[in-house]
Amino acid sequence: MSESAKQVHPVDEILPLPKLFSYGLQHVLAMYAGAVAVPIILANALGLSTPDLIRLINADLFACGIATLIQTIGIGPVGARIPMIQGVTFASVAPMIIIGTEHGLPAVYGAIIMAGIFTFFIAPYFSRLIRLFPPVVTGTIVTIIGISLMPVAIMWIAGVSPEDPNYASSTNLWLAGLTLLIVVLVNRFTTGFLSNLSVLIGLLGGTMIAYALGEVNFIEVTQADWLGLVTPLAFGMPTFDVSSIIAMLVVMSVCMVETTGDAIAIGEIVDKKVDKKTLSSCLQADGLSTCIGGFLNSFPYTAFAQNIGLIAVTNVKSRFVVATSGMILMVLGLFPKLAAVVASIPSPVLGGAGIAMFGMIIASGIRSLGKVDYENNHNLMIVALSIGVAMIPIGAPQFYHNFPPAAKIIFESGITFGSILAVVLNMVFNGLGQRDIKR
């Protein structure tokens, strides 16, 4: 091996095509349910027709792919060039429903476009705040991300409502448990390529078991069209309502905080420092992708935290793997029948794999916090309070229901509020530029 080849960082390593596809597909399967959830929620809330729902899902998947390619491959100075898959931010759901109900979808897309432009141009200034994220803050944020995502896996396993007769049914629990067992066994008793595919193998194995039990429904696959082109501005020319734009600017401000935490978390896992320049490029990619999403009948885009755990589980750090995921998402957006096949994976199977993925994020955060110095300082209080308040919306989802809508966007996201509090507390107790690593 040449000296130059030895110096290639794992993030920039180009793997053989079969591995790129296999690992990339693994990322897509892990994030697909979350990716299509937002268009489904929005379409149901606004009373859109089934053809319109399909149009939204196709546009969302296609735009997800474009956003992921921008983030991983980059366009000039735009794009962090780290293994960060992009998806719709759930922080935008409530504002989009309100805007769509009052002003229609054209106002939703007008607000998204303006918010994307705002994010693109504010990113270089926001990135200067990277100095506010020393290890005690980044370790706390990574831990919060993992803990906050764990209820998603539990919901996939049990279901949404405890009143549902099938909530946490024995079949669901068995499917989740067997999927998790497959992931663990593959990870333990295989090495190299197969070990890195442990989550994908778990998902496929769990789906096969579910099919044998009659728990997989392929009706949507047979009914879906083979080809579905994404038409820009399919719902009409965007309109620009001031209040709607302001609401979406708040959403993207929250997203910038979350993206900062996600980027730092990925940097910790892949051992690549996320500096001010990288963060600026990362946030600009969010802005550009969000703007493109507005034109393609899609939504605001940001880092998909669910997939950070997959990087930690597999230890596959190549950004070109995630770029391959982006291409797969674009194909799924153009071929609804393929997307329907992926959508057929039962939720309990996803939940079983999710426990491993999200648990690995928590473990990565704990590992980072283990390097922090807690002697003769207030770092323990910073960690305790930040994680504590981040758990409030998990333990009591309606805790902030009396807050104004703009405030709820921040407080109802444990990741966002916990991250902001960690930064603020670190400034109060440690000031700026303080070392907090054990010596």
CSV table of C-alpha atoms in Angstrom, one decimal:
chain,number,residue,atom,x,y,z
A,1,MET,CA,0.0,0.0,0.0
A,2,SER,CA,1.3,3.4,-0.9
A,3,GLU,CA,2.1,6.1,1.7
A,4,SER,CA,-0.7,8.3,0.3
A,5,ALA,CA,-3.2,5.5,0.6
A,6,LYS,CA,-2.2,4.9,4.2
A,7,GLN,CA,-3.0,8.5,5.0
A,8,VAL,CA,-6.6,8.5,3.8
A,9,HIS,CA,-8.9,9.2,6.6
A,10,PRO,CA,-11.6,6.6,7.1
A,11,VAL,CA,-14.2,9.3,6.4
A,12,ASP,CA,-12.8,9.8,2.9
A,13,GLU,CA,-12.3,6.1,2.1
A,14,ILE,CA,-14.0,4.9,-1.0
A,15,LEU,CA,-15.1,1.3,-0.5
A,16,PRO,CA,-15.8,-1.3,-3.2
A,17,LEU,CA,-19.2,-0.9,-4.8
A,18,PRO,CA,-20.9,-3.9,-3.2
A,19,LYS,CA,-20.0,-2.6,0.3
A,20,LEU,CA,-21.0,0.9,-0.6
A,21,PHE,CA,-24.5,-0.3,-1.7
A,22,SER,CA,-24.9,-2.7,1.3
A,23,TYR,CA,-23.9,-0.2,3.9
A,24,GLY,CA,-25.8,2.6,2.2
A,25,LEU,CA,-29.0,0.5,2.0
A,26,GLN,CA,-28.6,-0.2,5.8
A,27,HIS,CA,-28.7,3.5,6.5
A,28,VAL,CA,-31.8,3.9,4.3
A,29,LEU,CA,-33.7,1.1,6.0
A,30,ALA,CA,-32.8,2.6,9.4
A,31,MET,CA,-34.1,6.1,8.6
A,32,TYR,CA,-37.0,5.3,6.1
A,33,ALA,CA,-39.8,5.3,8.7
A,34,GLY,CA,-38.8,8.6,10.0
A,35,ALA,CA,-38.3,10.1,6.6
A,36,VAL,CA,-41.8,9.4,5.4
A,37,ALA,CA,-43.5,10.2,8.7
A,38,VAL,CA,-43.6,13.9,8.2
A,39,PRO,CA,-45.4,13.9,4.8
A,40,ILE,CA,-47.9,11.4,6.1
A,41,ILE,CA,-48.6,13.5,9.2
A,42,LEU,CA,-48.9,16.7,7.2
A,43,ALA,CA,-51.1,15.2,4.5
A,44,ASN,CA,-53.5,13.7,7.1
A,45,ALA,CA,-53.7,17.0,9.1
A,46,LEU,CA,-54.5,19.0,5.9
A,47,GLY,CA,-56.9,16.5,4.5
A,48,LEU,CA,-54.9,15.9,1.3
A,49,SER,CA,-55.9,13.2,-1.2
A,50,THR,CA,-54.0,9.9,-1.6
A,51,PRO,CA,-52.3,11.0,-4.9
A,52,ASP,CA,-51.1,14.2,-3.1
A,53,LEU,CA,-49.8,12.1,-0.3
A,54,ILE,CA,-47.8,9.9,-2.7
A,55,ARG,CA,-46.5,13.1,-4.4
A,56,LEU,CA,-45.3,14.4,-1.0
A,57,ILE,CA,-43.6,11.1,-0.1
A,58,ASN,CA,-41.8,10.8,-3.5
A,59,ALA,CA,-40.7,14.4,-3.3
A,60,ASP,CA,-39.5,14.0,0.2
A,61,LEU,CA,-37.4,10.9,-0.6
A,62,PHE,CA,-36.0,12.5,-3.7
A,63,ALA,CA,-35.1,15.7,-1.8
A,64,CYS,CA,-33.6,13.6,1.1
A,65,GLY,CA,-31.3,12.1,-1.4
A,66,ILE,CA,-30.2,15.4,-2.9
A,67,ALA,CA,-29.7,16.9,0.6
A,68,THR,CA,-27.6,13.9,1.6
A,69,LEU,CA,-25.4,14.2,-1.5
A,70,ILE,CA,-24.9,17.9,-0.8
A,71,GLN,CA,-23.8,17.2,2.8
A,72,THR,CA,-21.5,14.2,2.0
A,73,ILE,CA,-20.0,15.0,-1.3
A,74,GLY,CA,-20.3,18.8,-1.2
A,75,ILE,CA,-20.8,21.6,-3.8
A,76,GLY,CA,-17.8,23.9,-3.6
A,77,PRO,CA,-17.6,25.2,0.0
A,78,VAL,CA,-21.1,23.8,0.9
A,79,GLY,CA,-21.3,20.5,2.7
A,80,ALA,CA,-19.6,19.1,5.7
A,81,ARG,CA,-18.2,16.1,3.9
A,82,ILE,CA,-18.9,13.8,6.8
A,83,PRO,CA,-21.2,10.7,6.9
A,84,MET,CA,-24.3,12.6,7.8
A,85,ILE,CA,-27.6,11.5,6.3
A,86,GLN,CA,-30.3,14.2,5.8
A,87,GLY,CA,-33.9,14.0,6.7
A,88,VAL,CA,-37.0,16.2,7.4
A,89,THR,CA,-36.9,17.9,10.8
A,90,PHE,CA,-39.8,17.0,13.0
A,91,ALA,CA,-39.6,20.5,14.5
A,92,SER,CA,-41.3,21.8,11.3
A,93,VAL,CA,-44.4,19.6,11.6
A,94,ALA,CA,-46.6,21.7,13.9
A,95,PRO,CA,-45.7,25.1,12.2
A,96,MET,CA,-46.3,23.6,8.7
A,97,ILE,CA,-49.7,22.2,9.8
A,98,ILE,CA,-50.7,25.7,11.2
A,99,ILE,CA,-49.4,27.5,8.1
A,100,GLY,CA,-51.0,25.0,5.7
A,101,THR,CA,-54.4,25.2,7.5
A,102,GLU,CA,-54.5,29.0,7.5
A,103,HIS,CA,-52.8,29.8,4.2
A,104,GLY,CA,-52.4,26.6,2.1
A,105,LEU,CA,-49.4,24.6,0.9
A,106,PRO,CA,-48.0,27.5,-1.3
A,107,ALA,CA,-47.5,29.5,1.9
A,108,VAL,CA,-45.8,26.5,3.5
A,109,TYR,CA,-43.3,26.2,0.7
A,110,GLY,CA,-42.8,30.0,0.5
A,111,ALA,CA,-41.8,30.0,4.2
A,112,ILE,CA,-39.5,26.9,3.7
A,113,ILE,CA,-37.7,28.6,0.8
A,114,MET,CA,-37.1,31.8,2.7
A,115,ALA,CA,-36.0,29.9,5.8
A,116,GLY,CA,-33.5,28.0,3.7
A,117,ILE,CA,-32.1,31.2,2.3
A,118,PHE,CA,-31.8,32.6,5.8
A,119,THR,CA,-30.0,29.5,7.1
A,120,PHE,CA,-27.6,29.5,4.2
A,121,PHE,CA,-26.5,33.1,4.8
A,122,ILE,CA,-26.5,33.1,8.6
A,123,ALA,CA,-24.4,29.8,8.8
A,124,PRO,CA,-20.9,31.4,8.7
A,125,TYR,CA,-21.9,33.6,11.6
A,126,PHE,CA,-23.6,30.9,13.6
A,127,SER,CA,-20.6,28.5,13.1
A,128,ARG,CA,-18.5,30.9,15.2
A,129,LEU,CA,-20.3,29.5,18.2
A,130,ILE,CA,-18.3,26.3,17.9
A,131,ARG,CA,-16.1,27.5,20.7
A,132,LEU,CA,-19.1,27.1,23.0
A,133,PHE,CA,-19.0,23.3,22.6
A,134,PRO,CA,-16.1,22.0,24.7
A,135,PRO,CA,-16.1,18.2,25.6
A,136,VAL,CA,-18.3,18.5,28.6
A,137,VAL,CA,-21.0,20.1,26.3
A,138,THR,CA,-20.5,17.8,23.3
A,139,GLY,CA,-20.5,14.7,25.5
A,140,THR,CA,-23.7,15.8,27.2
A,141,ILE,CA,-25.3,16.6,23.8
A,142,VAL,CA,-24.4,13.2,22.3
A,143,THR,CA,-25.8,11.4,25.4
A,144,ILE,CA,-29.0,13.5,25.2
A,145,ILE,CA,-29.4,12.6,21.5
A,146,GLY,CA,-29.2,8.9,22.2
A,147,ILE,CA,-31.6,9.0,25.2
A,148,SER,CA,-34.1,11.2,23.4
A,149,LEU,CA,-34.2,8.9,20.4
A,150,MET,CA,-34.8,5.7,22.5
A,151,PRO,CA,-38.5,6.4,22.9
A,152,VAL,CA,-38.7,6.3,19.1
A,153,ALA,CA,-37.5,2.7,19.1
A,154,ILE,CA,-39.9,1.8,21.9
A,155,MET,CA,-42.8,3.4,19.9
A,156,TRP,CA,-41.8,1.3,16.9
A,157,ILE,CA,-42.0,-1.8,19.0
A,158,ALA,CA,-45.1,-1.1,21.1
A,159,GLY,CA,-47.2,1.2,18.9
A,160,VAL,CA,-48.4,4.7,19.4
A,161,SER,CA,-51.4,4.4,21.7
A,162,PRO,CA,-51.6,2.2,24.8
A,163,GLU,CA,-55.4,2.1,24.1
A,164,ASP,CA,-54.7,0.1,20.9
A,165,PRO,CA,-55.5,-3.6,21.6
A,166,ASN,CA,-52.2,-4.6,19.8
A,167,TYR,CA,-50.1,-2.2,21.9
A,168,ALA,CA,-46.9,-4.0,23.0
A,169,SER,CA,-48.4,-7.3,21.8
A,170,SER,CA,-46.5,-10.5,22.3
A,171,THR,CA,-45.9,-10.7,18.5
A,172,ASN,CA,-44.4,-7.2,18.5
A,173,LEU,CA,-42.2,-8.0,21.4
A,174,TRP,CA,-41.0,-11.2,19.9
A,175,LEU,CA,-40.2,-9.6,16.5
A,176,ALA,CA,-38.3,-6.8,18.2
A,177,GLY,CA,-36.4,-9.2,20.5
A,178,LEU,CA,-35.5,-11.6,17.7
A,179,THR,CA,-34.3,-8.7,15.5
A,180,LEU,CA,-32.2,-7.4,18.3
A,181,LEU,CA,-30.8,-10.9,19.0
A,182,ILE,CA,-29.8,-11.3,15.3
A,183,VAL,CA,-28.0,-7.9,15.4
A,184,VAL,CA,-26.2,-8.9,18.5
A,185,LEU,CA,-25.2,-12.4,17.3
A,186,VAL,CA,-24.0,-11.1,13.9
A,187,ASN,CA,-22.0,-8.4,15.6
A,188,ARG,CA,-20.5,-10.9,18.1
A,189,PHE,CA,-19.7,-14.0,15.9
A,190,THR,CA,-18.8,-12.4,12.6
A,191,THR,CA,-16.0,-10.0,11.6
A,192,GLY,CA,-15.3,-7.5,8.9
A,193,PHE,CA,-18.0,-7.0,6.2
A,194,LEU,CA,-20.7,-9.2,7.8
A,195,SER,CA,-20.2,-7.7,11.2
A,196,ASN,CA,-20.6,-4.2,9.8
A,197,LEU,CA,-23.9,-5.3,8.2
A,198,SER,CA,-25.3,-6.5,11.5
A,199,VAL,CA,-28.2,-4.0,11.5
A,200,LEU,CA,-29.1,-4.7,7.9
A,201,ILE,CA,-29.0,-8.5,8.5
A,202,GLY,CA,-31.1,-8.0,11.6
A,203,LEU,CA,-33.7,-6.0,9.6
A,204,LEU,CA,-33.9,-8.6,6.8
A,205,GLY,CA,-34.0,-11.5,9.3
A,206,GLY,CA,-36.7,-9.8,11.4
A,207,THR,CA,-38.7,-9.1,8.3
A,208,MET,CA,-38.5,-12.7,7.1
A,209,ILE,CA,-39.7,-13.9,10.5
A,210,ALA,CA,-42.5,-11.4,10.4
A,211,TYR,CA,-43.5,-12.6,6.9
A,212,ALA,CA,-43.6,-16.2,8.2
A,213,LEU,CA,-45.9,-15.0,10.9
A,214,GLY,CA,-48.1,-13.1,8.5
A,215,GLU,CA,-47.2,-9.7,9.9
A,216,VAL,CA,-45.9,-8.2,6.6
A,217,ASN,CA,-48.3,-6.6,4.2
A,218,PHE,CA,-47.3,-6.2,0.6
A,219,ILE,CA,-50.6,-4.7,-0.6
A,220,GLU,CA,-49.0,-1.2,-0.9
A,221,VAL,CA,-46.3,-2.8,-3.1
A,222,THR,CA,-48.7,-4.2,-5.6
A,223,GLN,CA,-50.7,-1.0,-5.7
A,224,ALA,CA,-47.8,1.4,-6.1
A,225,ASP,CA,-46.8,2.8,-9.5
A,226,TRP,CA,-43.5,1.9,-11.0
A,227,LEU,CA,-42.5,5.4,-11.9
A,228,GLY,CA,-43.4,8.7,-10.2
A,229,LEU,CA,-41.6,11.8,-11.4
A,230,VAL,CA,-41.0,14.7,-9.0
A,231,THR,CA,-42.6,17.9,-10.4
A,232,PRO,CA,-41.3,21.2,-8.9
A,233,LEU,CA,-44.0,23.5,-7.5
A,234,ALA,CA,-46.7,20.9,-8.1
A,235,PHE,CA,-49.0,22.7,-5.6
A,236,GLY,CA,-48.6,26.1,-7.2
A,237,MET,CA,-46.3,29.1,-7.0
A,238,PRO,CA,-45.1,29.7,-3.4
A,239,THR,CA,-46.6,32.6,-1.5
A,240,PHE,CA,-44.8,34.6,1.2
A,241,ASP,CA,-46.7,35.3,4.3
A,242,VAL,CA,-44.6,37.2,6.9
A,243,SER,CA,-45.9,35.4,10.0
A,244,SER,CA,-45.4,32.0,8.3
A,245,ILE,CA,-41.8,32.9,7.4
A,246,ILE,CA,-41.1,34.0,10.9
A,247,ALA,CA,-42.4,30.7,12.3
A,248,MET,CA,-40.2,28.8,9.9
A,249,LEU,CA,-37.1,30.9,10.7
A,250,VAL,CA,-37.6,29.8,14.4
A,251,VAL,CA,-37.7,26.2,13.2
A,252,MET,CA,-34.5,26.5,11.3
A,253,SER,CA,-32.8,28.3,14.2
A,254,VAL,CA,-33.6,25.3,16.3
A,255,CYS,CA,-32.4,23.0,13.6
A,256,MET,CA,-29.0,24.8,13.5
A,257,VAL,CA,-28.6,24.0,17.2
A,258,GLU,CA,-29.5,20.4,16.6
A,259,THR,CA,-27.3,20.1,13.5
A,260,THR,CA,-24.4,21.5,15.4
A,261,GLY,CA,-24.8,18.8,18.1
A,262,ASP,CA,-25.3,16.1,15.5
A,263,ALA,CA,-22.2,17.2,13.5
A,264,ILE,CA,-20.1,17.2,16.7
A,265,ALA,CA,-21.4,13.8,17.6
A,266,ILE,CA,-20.5,12.3,14.3
A,267,GLY,CA,-17.1,14.0,14.5
A,268,GLU,CA,-16.5,12.3,17.9
A,269,ILE,CA,-17.5,8.9,16.5
A,270,VAL,CA,-15.5,9.1,13.2
A,271,ASP,CA,-12.5,10.8,14.9
A,272,LYS,CA,-12.6,13.9,12.7
A,273,LYS,CA,-12.7,17.3,14.3
A,274,VAL,CA,-15.6,19.5,13.4
A,275,ASP,CA,-14.2,23.0,13.3
A,276,LYS,CA,-15.8,26.4,12.5
A,277,LYS,CA,-15.3,26.0,8.8
A,278,THR,CA,-16.8,22.5,8.7
A,279,LEU,CA,-19.8,23.5,10.8
A,280,SER,CA,-20.4,26.5,8.5
A,281,SER,CA,-20.3,24.3,5.4
A,282,CYS,CA,-22.7,21.8,7.2
A,283,LEU,CA,-25.2,24.5,8.1
A,284,GLN,CA,-25.1,26.0,4.6
A,285,ALA,CA,-25.9,22.6,3.2
A,286,ASP,CA,-28.9,22.5,5.5
A,287,GLY,CA,-30.0,25.9,4.1
A,288,LEU,CA,-29.4,25.0,0.5
A,289,SER,CA,-31.2,21.7,0.9
A,290,THR,CA,-34.2,23.3,2.6
A,291,CYS,CA,-34.5,25.9,-0.2
A,292,ILE,CA,-34.4,23.1,-2.8
A,293,GLY,CA,-37.0,21.2,-0.7
A,294,GLY,CA,-39.3,24.1,-0.9
A,295,PHE,CA,-39.2,24.1,-4.7
A,296,LEU,CA,-39.6,20.3,-4.9
A,297,ASN,CA,-42.8,20.2,-2.7
A,298,SER,CA,-40.7,18.9,0.2
A,299,PHE,CA,-39.6,20.1,3.6
A,300,PRO,CA,-36.8,21.6,5.8
A,301,TYR,CA,-33.8,19.3,6.0
A,302,THR,CA,-31.3,18.7,8.8
A,303,ALA,CA,-29.1,15.9,10.1
A,304,PHE,CA,-31.0,12.7,10.9
A,305,ALA,CA,-29.8,11.8,14.4
A,306,GLN,CA,-31.1,8.2,14.1
A,307,ASN,CA,-28.3,7.2,11.7
A,308,ILE,CA,-25.5,8.4,14.0
A,309,GLY,CA,-26.0,5.3,16.1
A,310,LEU,CA,-25.6,3.1,13.0
A,311,ILE,CA,-22.2,4.6,12.4
A,312,ALA,CA,-21.2,3.8,15.9
A,313,VAL,CA,-22.6,0.2,15.7
A,314,THR,CA,-20.9,-0.7,12.4
A,315,ASN,CA,-17.8,1.5,12.7
A,316,VAL,CA,-18.1,2.2,9.0
A,317,LYS,CA,-17.0,5.9,8.8
A,318,SER,CA,-16.9,6.5,5.0
A,319,ARG,CA,-19.0,9.5,3.8
A,320,PHE,CA,-19.3,7.8,0.5
A,321,VAL,CA,-21.4,5.1,2.1
A,322,VAL,CA,-23.9,7.7,3.2
A,323,ALA,CA,-23.6,9.4,-0.3
A,324,THR,CA,-24.7,6.0,-1.7
A,325,SER,CA,-27.7,6.2,0.7
A,326,GLY,CA,-28.5,9.5,-0.9
A,327,MET,CA,-28.5,8.0,-4.4
A,328,ILE,CA,-30.7,5.1,-3.1
A,329,LEU,CA,-33.2,7.6,-1.6
A,330,MET,CA,-33.4,9.5,-5.0
A,331,VAL,CA,-34.1,6.2,-6.8
A,332,LEU,CA,-36.8,5.4,-4.2
A,333,GLY,CA,-38.3,8.8,-4.8
A,334,LEU,CA,-38.6,8.1,-8.5
A,335,PHE,CA,-39.9,4.5,-8.2
A,336,PRO,CA,-42.7,4.3,-5.7
A,337,LYS,CA,-42.9,0.5,-5.9
A,338,LEU,CA,-39.4,0.2,-4.6
A,339,ALA,CA,-40.2,2.7,-1.8
A,340,ALA,CA,-43.2,0.6,-0.9
A,341,VAL,CA,-41.0,-2.5,-0.5
A,342,VAL,CA,-38.8,-0.7,2.0
A,343,ALA,CA,-41.9,0.6,3.8
A,344,SER,CA,-43.1,-2.9,4.3
A,345,ILE,CA,-40.6,-3.6,7.0
A,346,PRO,CA,-42.7,-3.9,10.2
A,347,SER,CA,-42.2,-1.3,12.9
A,348,PRO,CA,-41.3,-3.8,15.6
A,349,VAL,CA,-38.4,-5.0,13.5
A,350,LEU,CA,-37.2,-1.4,13.1
A,351,GLY,CA,-37.6,-0.9,16.9
A,352,GLY,CA,-35.5,-4.0,17.7
A,353,ALA,CA,-32.6,-2.6,15.6
A,354,GLY,CA,-33.3,0.9,16.9
A,355,ILE,CA,-32.5,-0.1,20.5
A,356,ALA,CA,-29.0,-1.2,19.4
A,357,MET,CA,-28.4,1.9,17.3
A,358,PHE,CA,-29.7,4.5,19.8
A,359,GLY,CA,-28.0,2.7,22.7
A,360,MET,CA,-24.7,3.1,20.9
A,361,ILE,CA,-25.2,6.9,20.7
A,362,ILE,CA,-25.7,6.9,24.5
A,363,ALA,CA,-22.6,4.8,24.9
A,364,SER,CA,-20.6,7.2,22.7
A,365,GLY,CA,-21.7,10.1,24.8
A,366,ILE,CA,-20.8,8.4,28.0
A,367,ARG,CA,-17.4,7.6,26.6
A,368,SER,CA,-16.8,11.3,25.8
A,369,LEU,CA,-18.0,12.4,29.2
A,370,GLY,CA,-15.6,9.8,30.8
A,371,LYS,CA,-12.7,12.0,29.5
A,372,VAL,CA,-14.0,15.2,31.2
A,373,ASP,CA,-12.4,16.5,34.4
A,374,TYR,CA,-14.9,16.8,37.2
A,375,GLU,CA,-12.6,17.8,40.1
A,376,ASN,CA,-12.8,21.3,41.6
A,377,ASN,CA,-15.3,22.5,39.0
A,378,HIS,CA,-19.0,22.5,38.1
A,379,ASN,CA,-18.9,20.1,35.2
A,380,LEU,CA,-21.0,17.5,37.0
A,381,MET,CA,-23.8,20.0,37.6
A,382,ILE,CA,-23.7,21.0,33.9
A,383,VAL,CA,-24.1,17.4,32.8
A,384,ALA,CA,-26.8,16.7,35.5
A,385,LEU,CA,-29.0,19.7,34.8
A,386,SER,CA,-28.7,19.4,31.0
A,387,ILE,CA,-29.6,15.8,30.8
A,388,GLY,CA,-32.3,16.3,33.5
A,389,VAL,CA,-34.3,18.9,31.6
A,390,ALA,CA,-33.8,17.0,28.3
A,391,MET,CA,-35.7,14.1,29.9
A,392,ILE,CA,-38.8,16.2,30.8
A,393,PRO,CA,-40.6,15.9,27.4
A,394,ILE,CA,-39.8,12.1,27.4
A,395,GLY,CA,-41.3,11.5,30.8
A,396,ALA,CA,-44.2,14.0,30.3
A,397,PRO,CA,-44.8,14.8,26.7
A,398,GLN,CA,-47.5,17.3,27.5
A,399,PHE,CA,-45.4,19.2,30.1
A,400,TYR,CA,-45.1,22.3,28.0
A,401,HIS,CA,-48.6,22.3,26.4
A,402,ASN,CA,-49.4,25.7,27.9
A,403,PHE,CA,-46.3,27.3,26.4
A,404,PRO,CA,-46.6,29.6,23.3
A,405,PRO,CA,-46.2,27.7,20.0
A,406,ALA,CA,-42.8,29.3,19.3
A,407,ALA,CA,-41.5,28.4,22.7
A,408,LYS,CA,-42.9,24.8,22.4
A,409,ILE,CA,-40.7,24.2,19.4
A,410,ILE,CA,-37.6,24.6,21.6
A,411,PHE,CA,-38.8,23.2,24.9
A,412,GLU,CA,-40.6,20.1,23.5
A,413,SER,CA,-37.4,19.0,21.9
A,414,GLY,CA,-35.3,17.5,24.6
A,415,ILE,CA,-32.3,17.6,22.3
A,416,THR,CA,-32.7,21.3,21.6
A,417,PHE,CA,-33.4,22.5,25.1
A,418,GLY,CA,-30.8,20.2,26.7
A,419,SER,CA,-28.2,21.3,24.2
A,420,ILE,CA,-28.9,25.0,24.7
A,421,LEU,CA,-28.8,24.6,28.5
A,422,ALA,CA,-25.5,22.7,28.3
A,423,VAL,CA,-24.0,25.6,26.4
A,424,VAL,CA,-25.4,28.3,28.7
A,425,LEU,CA,-24.4,26.5,31.9
A,426,ASN,CA,-20.9,25.9,30.6
A,427,MET,CA,-20.6,29.7,29.8
A,428,VAL,CA,-21.9,30.5,33.3
A,429,PHE,CA,-19.6,28.1,35.2
A,430,ASN,CA,-16.6,27.8,33.0
A,431,GLY,CA,-16.6,30.9,30.8
A,432,LEU,CA,-15.1,30.6,27.3
A,433,GLY,CA,-12.1,28.6,26.2
A,434,GLN,CA,-11.7,26.6,29.4
A,435,ARG,CA,-10.1,23.2,29.2
A,436,ASP,CA,-12.3,20.5,30.7
A,437,ILE,CA,-10.4,17.4,29.7
A,438,LYS,CA,-8.6,15.2,32.3
A,439,ARG,CA,-4.9,15.8,32.4
